[in-house]
Amino acid sequence: MKNRLWAVIPAFALLLAGCSQTPAEEENLHILATTYPVYLFTTALTEGIDEVEVSLLVNSQTSCLHDYTLTVKDMKAIEKADIIVMNGAGLEEFMEDALATSDAVVIDCSEGVELLPTLEHHGHDGHDHEEEYDPHFWMEPERACQMVNNIAQGLFPLLPPQSGNPAVQDFSARWTGTDTAIDTILYKQDTSPLTGQKFITFHDGFQYFAQALGLDLLKAIEEEEGATASAAEIKEVVALIEEYHIPAIFVEKNGSSATAEVIARETGCGVYELDMLMSGDGSGIQAYLDAMSRNLETILEALP
């Protein structure tokens, strides 16, 4: 894997040693993570460090943030934050106005990450947009490690002085193997039978996941809330299933399965659920590893 996490640790240890001023010396440093994957990585990096509080902005059971609207509670959380860690790549468009008035330091996890274009190359408003990229890159382990690197690069110089804090002193030991652990998700089992297998999903956020496993993503239908796929889309998916003898199609954990169930009844294929980690109640890297491991197990079961 490129951009190994251990490669950045020595530099940040030096930054920590020389850090004398912080955004909040007199009280806890308030870090706001915009999405659940960002929260998992940020809490992992700050585990055991005193005077740091990490909170999660969006933790609702939704499969898509394109239509998300900030609440009064959200606005207060943004106002309170000293540091905002965001996914980037356009996922948090709903925050643009709020960020413009915030004094918080912003860490963008998408910096330097190789992004894939959106599958349909147009926005959810039906209009074409230039250079629109798929923001769901945490679904691929190598890019997830790059996210962790970006958080560390932005966060470490801002942490309160912790020269005597064991959590900082043993950071290198705790994290040297993290990228290997994430990488192991895809290789702890033999995934070679998945290479080239046809893959159909009912959310447009699984192309990084498909790329990591070598799956051939034939179709990704993005169903708007309260709506189902068009008759033409259903006909297309049915034709693909019959042509390639596809045994299963996949829906997102918090998304609609109505259209998928209709197609399953017509074709006899199975319907399986994958987790995009848009919400949860865990923290730290293990919650990410567990969710991605479950996804891999689901794929291996559905596409034998």
mmCIF file of C-alpha atoms in Angstrom:
data_model
loop_
_atom_site.group_PDB
_atom_site.id
_atom_site.type_symbol
_atom_site.label_atom_id
_atom_site.label_comp_id
_atom_site.label_asym_id
_atom_site.label_seq_id
_atom_site.Cartn_x
_atom_site.Cartn_y
_atom_site.Cartn_z
ATOM 1 C CA MET A 1 0.000 0.000 0.000
ATOM 2 C CA LYS A 2 1.097 3.561 -0.716
ATOM 3 C CA ASN A 3 1.229 6.360 1.859
ATOM 4 C CA ARG A 4 1.773 4.046 4.812
ATOM 5 C CA LEU A 5 0.610 5.506 8.107
ATOM 6 C CA TRP A 6 3.872 4.745 9.872
ATOM 7 C CA ALA A 7 5.724 6.999 7.440
ATOM 8 C CA VAL A 8 4.129 10.135 8.890
ATOM 9 C CA ILE A 9 4.476 9.345 12.596
ATOM 10 C CA PRO A 10 8.053 10.615 13.211
ATOM 11 C CA ALA A 11 7.309 14.009 11.665
ATOM 12 C CA PHE A 12 4.274 14.517 13.848
ATOM 13 C CA ALA A 13 6.112 13.464 16.978
ATOM 14 C CA LEU A 14 8.464 16.383 16.334
ATOM 15 C CA LEU A 15 5.562 18.725 15.742
ATOM 16 C CA LEU A 16 4.016 17.677 19.019
ATOM 17 C CA ALA A 17 7.244 18.249 20.897
ATOM 18 C CA GLY A 18 7.489 21.810 19.638
ATOM 19 C CA CYS A 19 3.852 22.746 20.039
ATOM 20 C CA SER A 20 3.424 25.482 22.637
ATOM 21 C CA GLN A 21 0.234 27.237 21.549
ATOM 22 C CA THR A 22 -3.103 25.557 20.781
ATOM 23 C CA PRO A 23 -6.539 26.792 19.688
ATOM 24 C CA ALA A 24 -7.823 26.049 23.214
ATOM 25 C CA GLU A 25 -5.222 26.051 25.978
ATOM 26 C CA GLU A 26 -7.633 26.797 28.797
ATOM 27 C CA GLU A 27 -10.257 24.176 27.993
ATOM 28 C CA ASN A 28 -10.825 21.021 25.994
ATOM 29 C CA LEU A 29 -10.080 21.083 22.304
ATOM 30 C CA HIS A 30 -13.394 20.507 20.496
ATOM 31 C CA ILE A 31 -13.051 18.440 17.332
ATOM 32 C CA LEU A 32 -16.104 17.964 15.121
ATOM 33 C CA ALA A 33 -16.109 15.075 12.643
ATOM 34 C CA THR A 34 -18.675 15.589 9.911
ATOM 35 C CA THR A 35 -19.422 11.955 9.029
ATOM 36 C CA TYR A 36 -19.231 8.566 10.718
ATOM 37 C CA PRO A 37 -16.119 7.235 8.890
ATOM 38 C CA VAL A 38 -14.281 10.486 9.664
ATOM 39 C CA TYR A 39 -15.397 10.166 13.297
ATOM 40 C CA LEU A 40 -14.063 6.603 13.521
ATOM 41 C CA PHE A 41 -10.630 7.615 12.246
ATOM 42 C CA THR A 42 -10.453 10.774 14.362
ATOM 43 C CA THR A 43 -11.437 9.010 17.592
ATOM 44 C CA ALA A 44 -8.844 6.354 16.858
ATOM 45 C CA LEU A 45 -6.126 8.987 16.484
ATOM 46 C CA THR A 46 -7.104 10.825 19.671
ATOM 47 C CA GLU A 47 -7.874 7.830 21.871
ATOM 48 C CA GLY A 48 -6.569 8.392 25.398
ATOM 49 C CA ILE A 49 -5.360 11.947 24.778
ATOM 50 C CA ASP A 50 -6.508 14.298 27.518
ATOM 51 C CA GLU A 51 -8.239 17.617 26.895
ATOM 52 C CA VAL A 52 -9.643 16.534 23.543
ATOM 53 C CA GLU A 53 -13.326 15.981 22.764
ATOM 54 C CA VAL A 54 -14.465 14.475 19.467
ATOM 55 C CA SER A 55 -18.104 14.693 18.418
ATOM 56 C CA LEU A 56 -19.983 13.545 15.331
ATOM 57 C CA LEU A 57 -22.066 15.965 13.272
ATOM 58 C CA VAL A 58 -24.176 13.637 11.078
ATOM 59 C CA ASN A 59 -25.148 10.238 12.477
ATOM 60 C CA SER A 60 -28.566 9.681 10.931
ATOM 61 C CA GLN A 61 -29.728 6.543 9.183
ATOM 62 C CA THR A 62 -29.552 7.942 5.704
ATOM 63 C CA SER A 63 -27.871 6.476 2.657
ATOM 64 C CA CYS A 64 -27.214 9.861 1.087
ATOM 65 C CA LEU A 65 -26.213 13.339 2.331
ATOM 66 C CA HIS A 66 -27.025 15.245 -0.850
ATOM 67 C CA ASP A 67 -30.296 16.519 0.602
ATOM 68 C CA TYR A 68 -29.141 16.865 4.195
ATOM 69 C CA THR A 69 -30.096 20.110 5.947
ATOM 70 C CA LEU A 70 -28.255 21.405 8.997
ATOM 71 C CA THR A 71 -30.305 21.565 12.189
ATOM 72 C CA VAL A 72 -30.047 24.150 14.953
ATOM 73 C CA LYS A 73 -28.097 21.567 16.961
ATOM 74 C CA ASP A 74 -25.722 21.088 14.035
ATOM 75 C CA MET A 75 -25.127 24.832 13.757
ATOM 76 C CA LYS A 76 -24.297 25.043 17.463
ATOM 77 C CA ALA A 77 -21.852 22.154 17.126
ATOM 78 C CA ILE A 78 -20.112 23.880 14.217
ATOM 79 C CA GLU A 79 -19.939 27.138 16.152
ATOM 80 C CA LYS A 80 -18.404 25.368 19.153
ATOM 81 C CA ALA A 81 -15.771 23.454 17.157
ATOM 82 C CA ASP A 82 -12.087 24.386 17.264
ATOM 83 C CA ILE A 83 -11.307 21.867 14.515
ATOM 84 C CA ILE A 84 -13.644 20.447 11.876
ATOM 85 C CA VAL A 85 -12.566 17.215 10.191
ATOM 86 C CA MET A 86 -14.488 16.656 6.977
ATOM 87 C CA ASN A 87 -14.620 13.973 4.329
ATOM 88 C CA GLY A 88 -14.336 16.413 1.422
ATOM 89 C CA ALA A 89 -14.807 15.702 -2.298
ATOM 90 C CA GLY A 90 -18.173 17.471 -2.190
ATOM 91 C CA LEU A 91 -19.865 15.215 0.365
ATOM 92 C CA GLU A 92 -20.484 18.111 2.753
ATOM 93 C CA GLU A 93 -21.937 20.621 0.321
ATOM 94 C CA PHE A 94 -24.689 21.240 2.872
ATOM 95 C CA MET A 95 -22.061 22.858 5.130
ATOM 96 C CA GLU A 96 -20.663 25.467 2.726
ATOM 97 C CA ASP A 97 -22.461 28.469 4.215
ATOM 98 C CA ALA A 98 -21.807 27.383 7.801
ATOM 99 C CA LEU A 99 -18.099 26.847 7.144
ATOM 100 C CA ALA A 100 -17.827 30.300 5.615
ATOM 101 C CA THR A 101 -18.728 31.836 8.996
ATOM 102 C CA SER A 102 -16.770 29.407 11.187
ATOM 103 C CA ASP A 103 -13.394 30.188 12.770
ATOM 104 C CA ALA A 104 -12.535 26.499 13.127
ATOM 105 C CA VAL A 105 -9.494 24.914 11.505
ATOM 106 C CA VAL A 106 -10.754 22.635 8.716
ATOM 107 C CA ILE A 107 -9.059 19.333 7.866
ATOM 108 C CA ASP A 108 -10.081 17.889 4.487
ATOM 109 C CA CYS A 109 -9.613 14.106 4.328
ATOM 110 C CA SER A 110 -9.734 14.085 0.525
ATOM 111 C CA GLU A 111 -6.458 16.001 0.093
ATOM 112 C CA GLY A 112 -4.171 14.067 -2.240
ATOM 113 C CA VAL A 113 -6.592 11.143 -2.620
ATOM 114 C CA GLU A 114 -7.087 9.818 -6.140
ATOM 115 C CA LEU A 115 -10.812 10.258 -6.693
ATOM 116 C CA LEU A 116 -13.079 8.532 -9.197
ATOM 117 C CA PRO A 117 -15.660 10.490 -11.198
ATOM 118 C CA THR A 118 -19.276 10.073 -10.197
ATOM 119 C CA LEU A 119 -20.832 7.179 -12.035
ATOM 120 C CA GLU A 120 -23.443 9.211 -13.890
ATOM 121 C CA HIS A 121 -21.298 12.360 -14.228
ATOM 122 C CA HIS A 122 -24.171 14.572 -13.137
ATOM 123 C CA GLY A 123 -25.532 15.928 -9.914
ATOM 124 C CA HIS A 124 -28.567 14.831 -7.938
ATOM 125 C CA ASP A 125 -30.363 17.932 -9.166
ATOM 126 C CA GLY A 126 -30.337 16.467 -12.678
ATOM 127 C CA HIS A 127 -27.857 18.973 -14.080
ATOM 128 C CA ASP A 128 -24.334 18.349 -15.294
ATOM 129 C CA HIS A 129 -21.485 19.505 -13.059
ATOM 130 C CA GLU A 130 -17.836 19.861 -13.985
ATOM 131 C CA GLU A 131 -15.306 17.716 -12.148
ATOM 132 C CA GLU A 132 -17.795 16.031 -9.846
ATOM 133 C CA TYR A 133 -16.161 13.165 -7.984
ATOM 134 C CA ASP A 134 -17.415 10.209 -5.981
ATOM 135 C CA PRO A 135 -16.872 11.110 -2.295
ATOM 136 C CA HIS A 136 -17.310 7.584 -0.870
ATOM 137 C CA PHE A 137 -13.582 6.799 -0.970
ATOM 138 C CA TRP A 138 -13.443 5.485 2.621
ATOM 139 C CA MET A 139 -14.939 2.293 1.176
ATOM 140 C CA GLU A 140 -11.509 1.346 -0.220
ATOM 141 C CA PRO A 141 -8.858 0.468 2.408
ATOM 142 C CA GLU A 142 -5.854 2.152 0.780
ATOM 143 C CA ARG A 143 -7.735 5.423 0.492
ATOM 144 C CA ALA A 144 -8.986 4.985 4.050
ATOM 145 C CA CYS A 145 -5.354 4.925 5.169
ATOM 146 C CA GLN A 146 -4.765 8.143 3.237
ATOM 147 C CA MET A 147 -7.679 9.676 5.139
ATOM 148 C CA VAL A 148 -6.033 8.726 8.435
ATOM 149 C CA ASN A 149 -2.775 10.271 7.237
ATOM 150 C CA ASN A 150 -4.536 13.506 6.321
ATOM 151 C CA ILE A 151 -6.242 13.716 9.703
ATOM 152 C CA ALA A 152 -2.924 13.123 11.471
ATOM 153 C CA GLN A 153 -1.133 15.758 9.391
ATOM 154 C CA GLY A 154 -3.769 18.371 10.131
ATOM 155 C CA LEU A 155 -4.518 17.423 13.720
ATOM 156 C CA PHE A 156 -1.218 16.700 15.453
ATOM 157 C CA PRO A 157 0.246 20.232 15.341
ATOM 158 C CA LEU A 158 -2.956 21.525 16.965
ATOM 159 C CA LEU A 159 -3.171 19.123 19.901
ATOM 160 C CA PRO A 160 -2.482 20.421 23.423
ATOM 161 C CA PRO A 161 1.106 19.793 24.633
ATOM 162 C CA GLN A 162 1.191 16.165 25.732
ATOM 163 C CA SER A 163 4.865 15.458 26.430
ATOM 164 C CA GLY A 164 3.978 13.447 29.507
ATOM 165 C CA ASN A 165 0.906 11.751 28.090
ATOM 166 C CA PRO A 166 1.414 8.000 27.564
ATOM 167 C CA ALA A 167 -1.230 8.009 24.832
ATOM 168 C CA VAL A 168 0.996 10.226 22.685
ATOM 169 C CA GLN A 169 4.217 8.516 23.671
ATOM 170 C CA ASP A 170 2.948 5.113 22.542
ATOM 171 C CA PHE A 171 1.172 6.413 19.443
ATOM 172 C CA SER A 172 3.762 4.916 17.108
ATOM 173 C CA ALA A 173 3.428 1.505 18.698
ATOM 174 C CA ARG A 174 -0.362 1.608 18.538
ATOM 175 C CA TRP A 175 -0.555 2.697 14.924
ATOM 176 C CA THR A 176 2.391 1.180 13.085
ATOM 177 C CA GLY A 177 0.274 -1.803 12.051
ATOM 178 C CA THR A 178 -2.972 0.018 11.351
ATOM 179 C CA ASP A 179 -2.579 0.186 7.585
ATOM 180 C CA THR A 180 -1.729 -3.505 7.575
ATOM 181 C CA ALA A 181 -4.844 -4.257 9.620
ATOM 182 C CA ILE A 182 -7.022 -2.321 7.176
ATOM 183 C CA ASP A 183 -5.344 -3.983 4.211
ATOM 184 C CA THR A 184 -5.934 -7.395 5.771
ATOM 185 C CA ILE A 185 -9.692 -6.910 5.382
ATOM 186 C CA LEU A 186 -9.350 -7.721 1.705
ATOM 187 C CA TYR A 187 -6.774 -10.471 2.023
ATOM 188 C CA LYS A 188 -7.598 -12.428 5.165
ATOM 189 C CA GLN A 189 -9.778 -14.551 2.897
ATOM 190 C CA ASP A 190 -9.240 -15.614 -0.680
ATOM 191 C CA THR A 191 -10.963 -12.940 -2.759
ATOM 192 C CA SER A 192 -9.596 -14.076 -6.119
ATOM 193 C CA PRO A 193 -12.920 -15.728 -7.137
ATOM 194 C CA LEU A 194 -14.506 -12.251 -7.017
ATOM 195 C CA THR A 195 -12.259 -10.796 -9.722
ATOM 196 C CA GLY A 196 -14.359 -9.915 -12.758
ATOM 197 C CA GLN A 197 -17.663 -10.928 -11.172
ATOM 198 C CA LYS A 198 -20.618 -8.757 -12.168
ATOM 199 C CA PHE A 199 -21.856 -6.380 -9.490
ATOM 200 C CA ILE A 200 -25.140 -4.429 -9.331
ATOM 201 C CA THR A 201 -25.965 -2.061 -6.474
ATOM 202 C CA PHE A 202 -28.826 0.192 -5.414
ATOM 203 C CA HIS A 203 -26.568 3.013 -4.319
ATOM 204 C CA ASP A 204 -23.911 4.845 -6.316
ATOM 205 C CA GLY A 205 -21.320 4.795 -3.512
ATOM 206 C CA PHE A 206 -19.784 1.340 -3.937
ATOM 207 C CA GLN A 207 -17.441 1.819 -6.893
ATOM 208 C CA TYR A 208 -14.325 2.200 -4.693
ATOM 209 C CA PHE A 209 -15.315 -0.976 -2.861
ATOM 210 C CA ALA A 210 -15.869 -2.778 -6.173
ATOM 211 C CA GLN A 211 -12.524 -1.580 -7.512
ATOM 212 C CA ALA A 212 -10.702 -2.886 -4.429
ATOM 213 C CA LEU A 213 -12.185 -6.357 -4.890
ATOM 214 C CA GLY A 214 -11.875 -6.457 -8.683
ATOM 215 C CA LEU A 215 -15.650 -6.559 -9.157
ATOM 216 C CA ASP A 216 -17.157 -5.417 -12.450
ATOM 217 C CA LEU A 217 -19.728 -2.779 -11.452
ATOM 218 C CA LEU A 218 -22.339 -3.048 -14.187
ATOM 219 C CA LYS A 219 -25.009 -0.776 -12.757
ATOM 220 C CA ALA A 220 -25.539 1.438 -9.727
ATOM 221 C CA ILE A 221 -29.035 2.823 -9.288
ATOM 222 C CA GLU A 222 -29.385 5.833 -6.999
ATOM 223 C CA GLU A 223 -32.975 5.919 -5.769
ATOM 224 C CA GLU A 224 -34.204 9.230 -4.422
ATOM 225 C CA GLU A 225 -35.932 9.057 -1.038
ATOM 226 C CA GLY A 226 -39.555 8.003 -1.406
ATOM 227 C CA ALA A 227 -39.128 7.055 -5.065
ATOM 228 C CA THR A 228 -38.370 3.870 -6.959
ATOM 229 C CA ALA A 229 -36.330 3.228 -10.050
ATOM 230 C CA SER A 230 -37.901 3.895 -13.409
ATOM 231 C CA ALA A 231 -39.418 1.131 -15.501
ATOM 232 C CA ALA A 232 -36.547 1.507 -17.974
ATOM 233 C CA GLU A 233 -33.955 1.043 -15.206
ATOM 234 C CA ILE A 234 -35.753 -2.011 -13.859
ATOM 235 C CA LYS A 235 -35.899 -3.512 -17.334
ATOM 236 C CA GLU A 236 -32.177 -2.841 -17.812
ATOM 237 C CA VAL A 237 -31.226 -4.490 -14.533
ATOM 238 C CA VAL A 238 -33.414 -7.524 -15.230
ATOM 239 C CA ALA A 239 -31.760 -7.900 -18.638
ATOM 240 C CA LEU A 240 -28.274 -7.699 -17.110
ATOM 241 C CA ILE A 241 -29.102 -10.310 -14.467
ATOM 242 C CA GLU A 242 -30.438 -12.686 -17.098
ATOM 243 C CA GLU A 243 -27.586 -12.072 -19.540
ATOM 244 C CA TYR A 244 -24.786 -12.630 -17.020
ATOM 245 C CA HIS A 245 -26.631 -15.055 -14.708
ATOM 246 C CA ILE A 246 -25.995 -12.782 -11.739
ATOM 247 C CA PRO A 247 -26.941 -14.537 -8.475
ATOM 248 C CA ALA A 248 -27.336 -11.455 -6.248
ATOM 249 C CA ILE A 249 -27.870 -7.690 -6.182
ATOM 250 C CA PHE A 250 -26.970 -5.344 -3.333
ATOM 251 C CA VAL A 251 -28.709 -2.574 -1.409
ATOM 252 C CA GLU A 252 -27.247 -0.098 1.074
ATOM 253 C CA LYS A 253 -27.897 -0.703 4.753
ATOM 254 C CA ASN A 254 -29.950 2.462 5.287
ATOM 255 C CA GLY A 255 -31.372 2.681 1.780
ATOM 256 C CA SER A 256 -34.508 1.510 0.054
ATOM 257 C CA SER A 257 -34.795 -2.119 -1.047
ATOM 258 C CA ALA A 258 -38.216 -1.830 -2.729
ATOM 259 C CA THR A 259 -36.972 -1.934 -6.325
ATOM 260 C CA ALA A 260 -34.403 -4.618 -5.571
ATOM 261 C CA GLU A 261 -37.113 -6.854 -4.104
ATOM 262 C CA VAL A 262 -39.259 -6.371 -7.222
ATOM 263 C CA ILE A 263 -36.341 -7.393 -9.422
ATOM 264 C CA ALA A 264 -35.532 -10.345 -7.171
ATOM 265 C CA ARG A 265 -39.076 -11.683 -7.496
ATOM 266 C CA GLU A 266 -38.884 -11.436 -11.270
ATOM 267 C CA THR A 267 -35.415 -12.940 -11.727
ATOM 268 C CA GLY A 268 -34.938 -15.178 -8.691
ATOM 269 C CA CYS A 269 -31.696 -13.469 -7.655
ATOM 270 C CA GLY A 270 -30.865 -12.780 -4.024
ATOM 271 C CA VAL A 271 -30.876 -9.374 -2.319
ATOM 272 C CA TYR A 272 -28.035 -8.621 0.073
ATOM 273 C CA GLU A 273 -27.247 -5.619 2.257
ATOM 274 C CA LEU A 274 -23.922 -3.760 2.396
ATOM 275 C CA ASP A 275 -22.880 -1.185 4.978
ATOM 276 C CA MET A 276 -21.537 2.161 3.739
ATOM 277 C CA LEU A 277 -20.831 3.289 7.322
ATOM 278 C CA MET A 278 -23.080 6.325 7.138
ATOM 279 C CA SER A 279 -24.105 5.847 10.769
ATOM 280 C CA GLY A 280 -23.286 3.753 13.803
ATOM 281 C CA ASP A 281 -22.654 3.743 17.542
ATOM 282 C CA GLY A 282 -19.030 2.629 17.622
ATOM 283 C CA SER A 283 -15.765 4.542 17.681
ATOM 284 C CA GLY A 284 -12.167 3.883 16.741
ATOM 285 C CA ILE A 285 -10.602 1.831 13.987
ATOM 286 C CA GLN A 286 -12.116 -1.488 15.082
ATOM 287 C CA ALA A 287 -15.625 -0.339 14.174
ATOM 288 C CA TYR A 288 -14.401 0.394 10.642
ATOM 289 C CA LEU A 289 -12.585 -2.939 10.395
ATOM 290 C CA ASP A 290 -15.646 -4.841 11.613
ATOM 291 C CA ALA A 291 -18.009 -3.167 9.141
ATOM 292 C CA MET A 292 -15.709 -3.687 6.175
ATOM 293 C CA SER A 293 -15.102 -7.290 7.176
ATOM 294 C CA ARG A 294 -18.864 -7.894 7.274
ATOM 295 C CA ASN A 295 -19.168 -6.381 3.799
ATOM 296 C CA LEU A 296 -16.501 -8.710 2.473
ATOM 297 C CA GLU A 297 -18.168 -11.726 4.059
ATOM 298 C CA THR A 298 -21.484 -10.693 2.489
ATOM 299 C CA ILE A 299 -19.928 -10.416 -0.960
ATOM 300 C CA LEU A 300 -18.206 -13.798 -0.658
ATOM 301 C CA GLU A 301 -21.495 -15.396 0.412
ATOM 302 C CA ALA A 302 -23.579 -13.746 -2.301
ATOM 303 C CA LEU A 303 -21.160 -14.207 -5.201
ATOM 304 C CA PRO A 304 -19.682 -17.709 -4.673
#
